[in-house]
CSV table of C-alpha atoms in Angstrom, one decimal:
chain,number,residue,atom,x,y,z
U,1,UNK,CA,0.0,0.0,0.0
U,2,UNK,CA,1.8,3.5,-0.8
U,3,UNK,CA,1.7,5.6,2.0
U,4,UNK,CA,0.3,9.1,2.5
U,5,UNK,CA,3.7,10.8,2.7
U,6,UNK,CA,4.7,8.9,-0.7
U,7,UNK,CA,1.5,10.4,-2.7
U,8,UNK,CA,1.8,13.5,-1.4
U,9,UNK,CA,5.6,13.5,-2.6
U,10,UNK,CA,4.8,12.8,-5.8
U,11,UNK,CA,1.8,15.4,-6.3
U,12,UNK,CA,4.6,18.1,-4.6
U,13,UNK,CA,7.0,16.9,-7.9
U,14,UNK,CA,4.1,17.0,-10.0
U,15,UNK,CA,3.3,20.5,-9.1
U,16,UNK,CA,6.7,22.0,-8.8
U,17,UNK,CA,8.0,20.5,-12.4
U,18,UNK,CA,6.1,23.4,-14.3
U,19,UNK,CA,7.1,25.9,-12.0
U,20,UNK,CA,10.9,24.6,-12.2
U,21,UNK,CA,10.9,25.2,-16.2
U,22,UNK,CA,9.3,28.7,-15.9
U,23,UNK,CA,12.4,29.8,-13.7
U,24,UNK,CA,14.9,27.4,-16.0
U,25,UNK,CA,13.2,29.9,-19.1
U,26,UNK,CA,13.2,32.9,-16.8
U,27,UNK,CA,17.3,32.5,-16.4
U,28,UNK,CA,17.8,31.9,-19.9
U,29,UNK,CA,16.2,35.6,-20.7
U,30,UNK,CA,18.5,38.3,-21.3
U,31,UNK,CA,18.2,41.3,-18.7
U,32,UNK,CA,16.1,43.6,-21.2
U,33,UNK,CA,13.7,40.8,-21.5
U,34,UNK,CA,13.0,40.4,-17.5
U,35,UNK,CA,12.6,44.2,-17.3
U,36,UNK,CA,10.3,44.3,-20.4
U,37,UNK,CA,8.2,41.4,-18.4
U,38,UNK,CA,8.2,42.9,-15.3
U,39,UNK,CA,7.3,46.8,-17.0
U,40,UNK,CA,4.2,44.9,-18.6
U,41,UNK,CA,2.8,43.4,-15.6
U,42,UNK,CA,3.2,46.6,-13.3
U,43,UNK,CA,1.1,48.6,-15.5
U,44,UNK,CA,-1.4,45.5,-16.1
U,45,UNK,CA,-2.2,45.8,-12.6
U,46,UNK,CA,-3.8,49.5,-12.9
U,47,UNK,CA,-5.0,48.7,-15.7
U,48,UNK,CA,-7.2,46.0,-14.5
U,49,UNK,CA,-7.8,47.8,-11.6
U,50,UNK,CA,-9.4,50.5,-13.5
U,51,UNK,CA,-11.3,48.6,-16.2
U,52,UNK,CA,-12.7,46.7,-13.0
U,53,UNK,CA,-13.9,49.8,-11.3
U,54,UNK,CA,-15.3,51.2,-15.2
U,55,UNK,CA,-17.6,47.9,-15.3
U,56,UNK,CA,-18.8,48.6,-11.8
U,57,UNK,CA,-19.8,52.0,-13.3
U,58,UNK,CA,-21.1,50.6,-15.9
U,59,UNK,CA,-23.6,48.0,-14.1
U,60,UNK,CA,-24.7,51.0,-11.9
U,61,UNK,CA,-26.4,52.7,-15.1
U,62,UNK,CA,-28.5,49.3,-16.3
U,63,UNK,CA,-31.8,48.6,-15.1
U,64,UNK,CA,-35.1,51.3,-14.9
U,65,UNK,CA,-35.6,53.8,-13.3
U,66,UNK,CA,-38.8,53.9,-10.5
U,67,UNK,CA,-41.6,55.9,-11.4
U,68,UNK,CA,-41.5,57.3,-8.5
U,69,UNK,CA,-38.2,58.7,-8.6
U,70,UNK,CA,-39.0,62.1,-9.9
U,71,UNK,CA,-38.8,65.6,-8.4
U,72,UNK,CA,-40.0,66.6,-5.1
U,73,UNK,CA,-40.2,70.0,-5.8
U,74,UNK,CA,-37.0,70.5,-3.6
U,75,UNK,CA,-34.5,71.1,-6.5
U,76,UNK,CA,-32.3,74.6,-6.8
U,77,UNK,CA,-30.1,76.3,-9.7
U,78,UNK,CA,-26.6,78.4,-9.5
U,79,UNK,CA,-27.3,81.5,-10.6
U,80,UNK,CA,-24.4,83.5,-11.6
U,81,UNK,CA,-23.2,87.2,-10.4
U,82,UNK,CA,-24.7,89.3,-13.4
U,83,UNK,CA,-28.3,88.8,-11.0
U,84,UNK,CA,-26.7,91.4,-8.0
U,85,UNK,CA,-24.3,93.6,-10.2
U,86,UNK,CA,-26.3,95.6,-12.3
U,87,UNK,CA,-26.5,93.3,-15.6
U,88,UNK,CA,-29.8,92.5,-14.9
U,89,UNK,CA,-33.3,94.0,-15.2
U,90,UNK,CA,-37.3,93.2,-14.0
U,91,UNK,CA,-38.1,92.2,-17.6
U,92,UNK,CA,-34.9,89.1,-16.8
U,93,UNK,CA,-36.4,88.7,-13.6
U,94,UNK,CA,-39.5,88.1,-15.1
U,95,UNK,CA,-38.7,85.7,-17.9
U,96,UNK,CA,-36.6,83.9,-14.8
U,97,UNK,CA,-39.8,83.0,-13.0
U,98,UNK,CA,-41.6,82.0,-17.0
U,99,UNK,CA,-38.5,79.8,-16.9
U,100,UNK,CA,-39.2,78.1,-13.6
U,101,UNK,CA,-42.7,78.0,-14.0
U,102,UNK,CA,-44.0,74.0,-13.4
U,103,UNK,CA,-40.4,73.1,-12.3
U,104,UNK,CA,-39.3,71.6,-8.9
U,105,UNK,CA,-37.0,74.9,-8.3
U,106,UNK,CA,-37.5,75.9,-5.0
U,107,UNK,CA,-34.0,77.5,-4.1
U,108,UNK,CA,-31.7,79.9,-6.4
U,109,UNK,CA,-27.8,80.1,-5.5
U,110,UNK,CA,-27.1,83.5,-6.2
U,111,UNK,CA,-23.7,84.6,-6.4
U,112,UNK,CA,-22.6,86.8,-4.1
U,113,UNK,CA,-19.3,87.3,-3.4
U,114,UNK,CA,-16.6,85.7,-4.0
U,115,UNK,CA,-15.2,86.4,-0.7
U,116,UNK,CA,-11.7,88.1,-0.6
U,117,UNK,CA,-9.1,86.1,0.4
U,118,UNK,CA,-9.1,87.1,3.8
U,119,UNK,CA,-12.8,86.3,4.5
U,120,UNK,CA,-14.6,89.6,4.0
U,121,UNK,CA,-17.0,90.8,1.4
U,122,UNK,CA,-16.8,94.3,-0.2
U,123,UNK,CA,-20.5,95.6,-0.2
U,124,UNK,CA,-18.9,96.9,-4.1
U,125,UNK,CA,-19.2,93.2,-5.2
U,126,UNK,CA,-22.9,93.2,-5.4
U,127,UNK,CA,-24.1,96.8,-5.2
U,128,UNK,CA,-27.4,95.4,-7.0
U,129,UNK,CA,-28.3,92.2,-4.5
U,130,UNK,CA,-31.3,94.3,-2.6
U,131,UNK,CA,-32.7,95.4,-5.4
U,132,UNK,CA,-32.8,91.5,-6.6
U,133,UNK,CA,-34.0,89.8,-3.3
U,134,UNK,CA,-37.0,93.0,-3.5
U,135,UNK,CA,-37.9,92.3,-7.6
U,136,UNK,CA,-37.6,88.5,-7.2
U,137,UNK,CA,-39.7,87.4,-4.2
U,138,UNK,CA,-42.2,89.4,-5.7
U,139,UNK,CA,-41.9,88.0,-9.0
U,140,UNK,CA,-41.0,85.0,-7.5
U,141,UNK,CA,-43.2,83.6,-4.5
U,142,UNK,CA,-42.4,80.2,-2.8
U,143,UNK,CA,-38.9,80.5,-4.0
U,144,UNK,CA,-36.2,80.6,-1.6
U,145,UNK,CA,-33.0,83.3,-2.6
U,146,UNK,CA,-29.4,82.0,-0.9
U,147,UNK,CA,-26.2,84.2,-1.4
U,148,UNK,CA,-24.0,82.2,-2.8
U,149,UNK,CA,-20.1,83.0,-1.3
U,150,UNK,CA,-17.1,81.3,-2.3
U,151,UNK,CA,-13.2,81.2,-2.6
U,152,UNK,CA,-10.3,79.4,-3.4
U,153,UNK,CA,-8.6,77.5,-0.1
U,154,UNK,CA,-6.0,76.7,1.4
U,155,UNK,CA,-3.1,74.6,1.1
U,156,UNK,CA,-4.0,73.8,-2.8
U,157,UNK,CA,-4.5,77.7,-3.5
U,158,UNK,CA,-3.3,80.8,-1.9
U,159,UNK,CA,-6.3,82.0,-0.5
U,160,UNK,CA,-8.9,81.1,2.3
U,161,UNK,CA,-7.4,79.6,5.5
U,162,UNK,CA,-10.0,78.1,7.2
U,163,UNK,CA,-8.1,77.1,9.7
U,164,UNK,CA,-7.2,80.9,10.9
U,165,UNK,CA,-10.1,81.5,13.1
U,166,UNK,CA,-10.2,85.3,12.6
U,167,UNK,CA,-11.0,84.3,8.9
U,168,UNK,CA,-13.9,82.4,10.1
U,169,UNK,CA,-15.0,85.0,12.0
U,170,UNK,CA,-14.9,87.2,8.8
U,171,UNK,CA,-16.9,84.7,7.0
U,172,UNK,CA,-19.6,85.0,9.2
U,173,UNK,CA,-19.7,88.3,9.0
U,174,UNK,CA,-20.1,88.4,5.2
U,175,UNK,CA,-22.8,85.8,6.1
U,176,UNK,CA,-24.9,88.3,8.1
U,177,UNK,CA,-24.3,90.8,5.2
U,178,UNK,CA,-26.1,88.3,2.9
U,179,UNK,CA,-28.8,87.8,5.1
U,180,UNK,CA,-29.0,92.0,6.0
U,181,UNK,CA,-29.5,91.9,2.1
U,182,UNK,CA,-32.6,90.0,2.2
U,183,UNK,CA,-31.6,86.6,1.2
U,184,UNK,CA,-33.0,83.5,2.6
U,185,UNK,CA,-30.1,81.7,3.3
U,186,UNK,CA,-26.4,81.3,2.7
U,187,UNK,CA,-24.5,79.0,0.4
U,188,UNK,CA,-21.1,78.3,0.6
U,189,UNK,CA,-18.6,77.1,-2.3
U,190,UNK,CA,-15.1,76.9,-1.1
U,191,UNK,CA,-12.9,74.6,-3.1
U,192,UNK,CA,-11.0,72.3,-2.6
U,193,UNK,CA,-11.6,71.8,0.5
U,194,UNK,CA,-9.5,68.5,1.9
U,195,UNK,CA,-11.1,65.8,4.1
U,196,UNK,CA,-10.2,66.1,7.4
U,197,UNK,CA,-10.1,69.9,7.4
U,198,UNK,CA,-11.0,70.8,11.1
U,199,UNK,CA,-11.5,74.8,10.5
U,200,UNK,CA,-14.3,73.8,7.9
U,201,UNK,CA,-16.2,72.2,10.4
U,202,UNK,CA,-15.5,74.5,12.9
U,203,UNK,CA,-17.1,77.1,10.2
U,204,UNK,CA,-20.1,75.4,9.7
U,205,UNK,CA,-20.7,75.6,13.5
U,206,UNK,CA,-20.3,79.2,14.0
U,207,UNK,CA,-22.5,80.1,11.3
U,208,UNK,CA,-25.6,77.7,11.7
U,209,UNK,CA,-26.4,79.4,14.6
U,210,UNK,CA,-26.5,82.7,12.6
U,211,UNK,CA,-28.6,81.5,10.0
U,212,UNK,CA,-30.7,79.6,12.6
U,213,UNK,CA,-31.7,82.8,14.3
U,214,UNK,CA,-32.9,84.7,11.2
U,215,UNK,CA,-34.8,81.9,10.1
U,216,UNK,CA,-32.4,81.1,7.5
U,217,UNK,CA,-30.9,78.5,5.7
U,218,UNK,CA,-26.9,77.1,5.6
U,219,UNK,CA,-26.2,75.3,2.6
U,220,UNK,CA,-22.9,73.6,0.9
U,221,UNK,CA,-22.2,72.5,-2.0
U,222,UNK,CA,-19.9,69.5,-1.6
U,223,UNK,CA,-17.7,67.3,-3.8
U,224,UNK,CA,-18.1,64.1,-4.9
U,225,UNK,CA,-17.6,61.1,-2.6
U,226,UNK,CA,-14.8,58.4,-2.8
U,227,UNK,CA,-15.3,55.9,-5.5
U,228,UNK,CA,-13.0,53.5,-4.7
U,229,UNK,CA,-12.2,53.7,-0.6
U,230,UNK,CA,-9.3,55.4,-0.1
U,231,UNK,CA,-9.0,57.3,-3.7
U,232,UNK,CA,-9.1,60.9,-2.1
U,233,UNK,CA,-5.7,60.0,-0.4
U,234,UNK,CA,-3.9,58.1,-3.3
U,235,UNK,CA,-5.5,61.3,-5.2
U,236,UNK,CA,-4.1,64.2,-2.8
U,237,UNK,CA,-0.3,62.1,-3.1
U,238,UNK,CA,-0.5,61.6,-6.6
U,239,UNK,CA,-1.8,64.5,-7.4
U,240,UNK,CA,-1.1,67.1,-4.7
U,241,UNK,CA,-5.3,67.9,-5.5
U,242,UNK,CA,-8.2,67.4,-3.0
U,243,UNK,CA,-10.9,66.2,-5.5
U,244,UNK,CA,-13.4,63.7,-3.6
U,245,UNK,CA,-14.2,63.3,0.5
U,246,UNK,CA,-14.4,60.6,2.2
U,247,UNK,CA,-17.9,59.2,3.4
U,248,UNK,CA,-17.4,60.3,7.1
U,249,UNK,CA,-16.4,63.6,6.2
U,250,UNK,CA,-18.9,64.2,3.8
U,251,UNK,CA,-21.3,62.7,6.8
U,252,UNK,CA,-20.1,65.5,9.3
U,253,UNK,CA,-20.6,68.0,7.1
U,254,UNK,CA,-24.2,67.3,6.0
U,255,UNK,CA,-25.3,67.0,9.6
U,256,UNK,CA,-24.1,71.0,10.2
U,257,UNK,CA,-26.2,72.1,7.3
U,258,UNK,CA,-29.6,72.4,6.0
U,259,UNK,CA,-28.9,71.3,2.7
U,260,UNK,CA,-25.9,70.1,0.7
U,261,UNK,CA,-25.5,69.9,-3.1
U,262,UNK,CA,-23.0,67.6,-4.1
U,263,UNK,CA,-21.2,68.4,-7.8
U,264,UNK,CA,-21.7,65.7,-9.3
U,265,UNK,CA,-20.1,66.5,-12.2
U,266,UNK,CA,-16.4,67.2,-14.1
U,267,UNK,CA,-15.9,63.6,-14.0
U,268,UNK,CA,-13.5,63.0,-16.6
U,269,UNK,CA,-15.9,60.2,-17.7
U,270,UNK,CA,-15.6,59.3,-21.1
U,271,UNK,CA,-19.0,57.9,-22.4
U,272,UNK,CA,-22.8,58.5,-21.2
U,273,UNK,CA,-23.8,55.2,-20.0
U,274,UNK,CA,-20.4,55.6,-17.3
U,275,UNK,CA,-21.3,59.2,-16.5
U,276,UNK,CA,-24.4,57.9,-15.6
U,277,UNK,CA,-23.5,54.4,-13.9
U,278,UNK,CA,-21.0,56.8,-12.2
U,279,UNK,CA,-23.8,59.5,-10.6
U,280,UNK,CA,-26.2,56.8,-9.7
U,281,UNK,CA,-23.3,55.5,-7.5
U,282,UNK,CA,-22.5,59.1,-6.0
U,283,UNK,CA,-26.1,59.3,-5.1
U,284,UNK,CA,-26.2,56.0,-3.3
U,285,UNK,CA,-23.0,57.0,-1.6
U,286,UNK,CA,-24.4,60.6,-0.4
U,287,UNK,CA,-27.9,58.8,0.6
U,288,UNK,CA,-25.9,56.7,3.0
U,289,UNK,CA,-24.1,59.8,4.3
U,290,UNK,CA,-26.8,62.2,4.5
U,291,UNK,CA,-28.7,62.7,7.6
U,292,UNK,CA,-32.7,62.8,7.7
U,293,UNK,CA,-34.2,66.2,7.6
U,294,UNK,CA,-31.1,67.2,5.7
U,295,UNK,CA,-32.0,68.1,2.1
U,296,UNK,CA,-29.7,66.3,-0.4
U,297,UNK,CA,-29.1,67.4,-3.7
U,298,UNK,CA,-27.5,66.2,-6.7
U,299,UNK,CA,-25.7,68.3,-9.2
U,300,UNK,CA,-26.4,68.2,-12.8
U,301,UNK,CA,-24.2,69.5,-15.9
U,302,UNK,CA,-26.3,72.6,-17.2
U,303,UNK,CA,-23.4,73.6,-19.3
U,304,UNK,CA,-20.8,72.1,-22.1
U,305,UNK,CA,-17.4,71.7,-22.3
U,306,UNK,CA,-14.5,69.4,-24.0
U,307,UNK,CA,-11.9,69.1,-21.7
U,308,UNK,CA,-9.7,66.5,-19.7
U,309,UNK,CA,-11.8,66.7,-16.6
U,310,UNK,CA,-15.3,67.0,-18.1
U,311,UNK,CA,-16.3,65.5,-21.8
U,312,UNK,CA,-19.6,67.3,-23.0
U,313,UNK,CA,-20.8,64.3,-24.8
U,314,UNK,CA,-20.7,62.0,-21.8
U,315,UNK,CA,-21.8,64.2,-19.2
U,316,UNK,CA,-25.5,65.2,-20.6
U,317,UNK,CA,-28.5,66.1,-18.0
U,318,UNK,CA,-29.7,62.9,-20.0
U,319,UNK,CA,-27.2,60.7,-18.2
U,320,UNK,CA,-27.1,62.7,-14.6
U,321,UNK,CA,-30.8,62.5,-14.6
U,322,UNK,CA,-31.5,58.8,-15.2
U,323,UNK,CA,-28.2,57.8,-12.8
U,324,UNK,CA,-29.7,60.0,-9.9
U,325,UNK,CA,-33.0,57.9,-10.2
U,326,UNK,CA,-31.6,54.7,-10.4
U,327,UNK,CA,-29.7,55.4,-7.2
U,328,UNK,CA,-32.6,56.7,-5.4
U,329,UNK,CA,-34.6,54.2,-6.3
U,330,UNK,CA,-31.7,51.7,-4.8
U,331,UNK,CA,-30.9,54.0,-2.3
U,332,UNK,CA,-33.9,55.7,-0.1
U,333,UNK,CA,-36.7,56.1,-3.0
U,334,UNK,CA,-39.2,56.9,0.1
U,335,UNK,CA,-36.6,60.1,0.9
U,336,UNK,CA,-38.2,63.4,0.4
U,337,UNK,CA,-36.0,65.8,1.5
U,338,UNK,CA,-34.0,65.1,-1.8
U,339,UNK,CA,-33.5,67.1,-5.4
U,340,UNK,CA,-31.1,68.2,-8.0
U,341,UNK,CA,-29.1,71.3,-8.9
U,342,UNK,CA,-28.7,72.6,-12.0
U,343,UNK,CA,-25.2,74.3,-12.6
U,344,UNK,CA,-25.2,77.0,-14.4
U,345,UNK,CA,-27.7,79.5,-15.5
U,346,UNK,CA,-25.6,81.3,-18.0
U,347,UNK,CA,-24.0,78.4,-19.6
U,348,UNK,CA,-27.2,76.5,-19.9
U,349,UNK,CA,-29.3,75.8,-23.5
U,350,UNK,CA,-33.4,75.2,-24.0
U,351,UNK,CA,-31.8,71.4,-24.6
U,352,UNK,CA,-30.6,71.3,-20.9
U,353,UNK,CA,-33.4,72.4,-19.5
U,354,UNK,CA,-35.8,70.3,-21.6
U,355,UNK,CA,-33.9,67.2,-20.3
U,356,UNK,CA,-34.6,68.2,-16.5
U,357,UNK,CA,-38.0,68.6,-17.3
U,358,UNK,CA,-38.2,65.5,-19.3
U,359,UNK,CA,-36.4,63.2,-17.4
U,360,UNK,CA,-37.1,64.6,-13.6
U,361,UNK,CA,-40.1,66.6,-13.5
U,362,UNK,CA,-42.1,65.1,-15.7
U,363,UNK,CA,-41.1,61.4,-15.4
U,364,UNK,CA,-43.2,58.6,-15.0
């Protein structure tokens, strides 16, 4: 009878002969030929790695959408600044509200500022905003007006510390100087903002309390969430650029706010059905992340460009619309504290708005 120990010997020779001619062929390769080898499999590896993570985009964008995944007449639009510097007229006011007529608008991000590097806001940026806040709740009733205040941050740009807390302190002044304007909240764009920034947070704190007292609201808008765990920090050490949060960040910041608009958009993705496997995923992420009773709101491309970060082809209102449905209707599809944002005004076409109306407001 052949023992254990002698089978198993002759499986271990069995299995090892293969592996002893590879290395045999391996030594007999010149120096140039290991390197070309071992060149071709390192970049295989990212390479896989990223066709793997392009499918799982993909597979987000099949299926169809719920009926029931359709506006909730909580959505909003970036408006830009020729609204509060004197571009503007009541007849523009005017065909704004024809233009939002049977829409789920609600709010309008008007822009404000931007904020000088130090924090403050020159009353000469928008020497027009009272005039606007008057002529537009008028024309405009039910609609909520934010001032919309941004900058460029710190470390990434040489701008807006946030972690200086006498900048802060000038922040929330210009917020109070929005709301002395007659706005109905404030809405802040600082980018980019890295996860983990403390003096962002510690922002958010002093000013919901001033918003909270006049009735106000505090809104964000946010970038996109990791992914792929982890990306944001291979991204900030590749890179040296702070382009998505992490979930728990993103998580800490939602629950200081009112609202939070995540730009779901300049997402270098190179075909519709990925743009749109790609924000059906971001909304399931910032579902997850998003506190009840905070409104949650997902950015759509009102604009076209042709560039690196953002292909015009691939990311249509078309594609954003039907990815934020799907991922509802995964997600939360009973959530109703939940819309999109439509960025820009002045970039946008009778085609981008069309598609929001088609494909959110009047879905079925």
């Amino acid at each position: 009878m052949t023992s254990v120990k002698t089978v198993g010997t002759r499986v271990g020779r069995a299995l090892a002969a293969p592996f002893r001619a590879l290395r045999e062929r391996w030594r007999r390769w010149s120096r140039w030929r290991r390197a070309l080898l071992v060149l071709a499999l390192v970049a295989a590896v990212p390479v896989a790695a990223l066709g793997s993570v392009l499918t799982m985009f993909r597979l987000h964008y099949s299926g169809e959408p719920s009926p029931e995944a359709r506006t909730r007449g909580k959505d909003a639009v970036w408006l830009g600044h020729a609204w509060v510097d004197g571009r503007k007229t009541e007849a523009d006011v005017q065909a704004l509200a024809r233009q939002l007529a049977g829409t789920g608008i609600r709010d309008l991000y008007v822009h404000t500022g931007p904020l000088e590097h130090d924090g403050s806001l020159p009353a000469t940026v928008h020497p027009r905003a009272r005039w606007f806040t008057d002529t537009a709740h008028r024309a405009l009733p039910g609609i909520r007006l934010q001032g919309w205040l941004g900058d460029e941050v710190k470390p990434e740009k040489d701008a807006l510390d946030l972690d200086d807390a006498p900048t802060r302190g000038r922040i929330t002044a210009s917020a109070r100087q929005v709301l002395d304007q007659g706005f109905d909240g404030v809405h802040f764009d600082m980018e980019p903002i890295r996860p983990g920034t403390a003096g962002w947070l510690s922002l958010l704190d002093a000013v919901r309390p001033v918003t909270a007292a006049r009735g106000a609201v505090l809104s964000v808008a946010a970038p996109q969430i990791d992914p792929v765990p982890g990306l944001h920090t291979a991204a900030i050490w590749l890179t040296d650029h702070g382009k998505w949060w992490d979930e728990g960040y993103f998580r800490e910041t939602a629950r200081r706010v009112d609202q939070i608009a995540v730009m779901s958009y300049d997402t270098s993705m190179p075909t519709e059905p990925l743009y749109g496997g790609y924000v059906a995923q971001q909304t399931e992420l910032a579902l997850a992340a998003t506190p009840p009773g905070v409104d949650l709101l997902m950015g759509l491309p009102f604009y076209w460009a042709d560039e690196p970060g953002h292909h015009g082809d691939a990311e249509t209102v078309r594609a954003a619309v039907r990815g934020v449905r799907l991922g509802l209707g995964r997600e939360d599809l009973s959530r109703r504290d939940f819309g999109v944002a439509l960025y820009v005004d002045f970039a946008s076409t009778p085609e981008h708005w069309a598609a929001y109306r088609r494909g959110w407001v009047d879905a079925s």
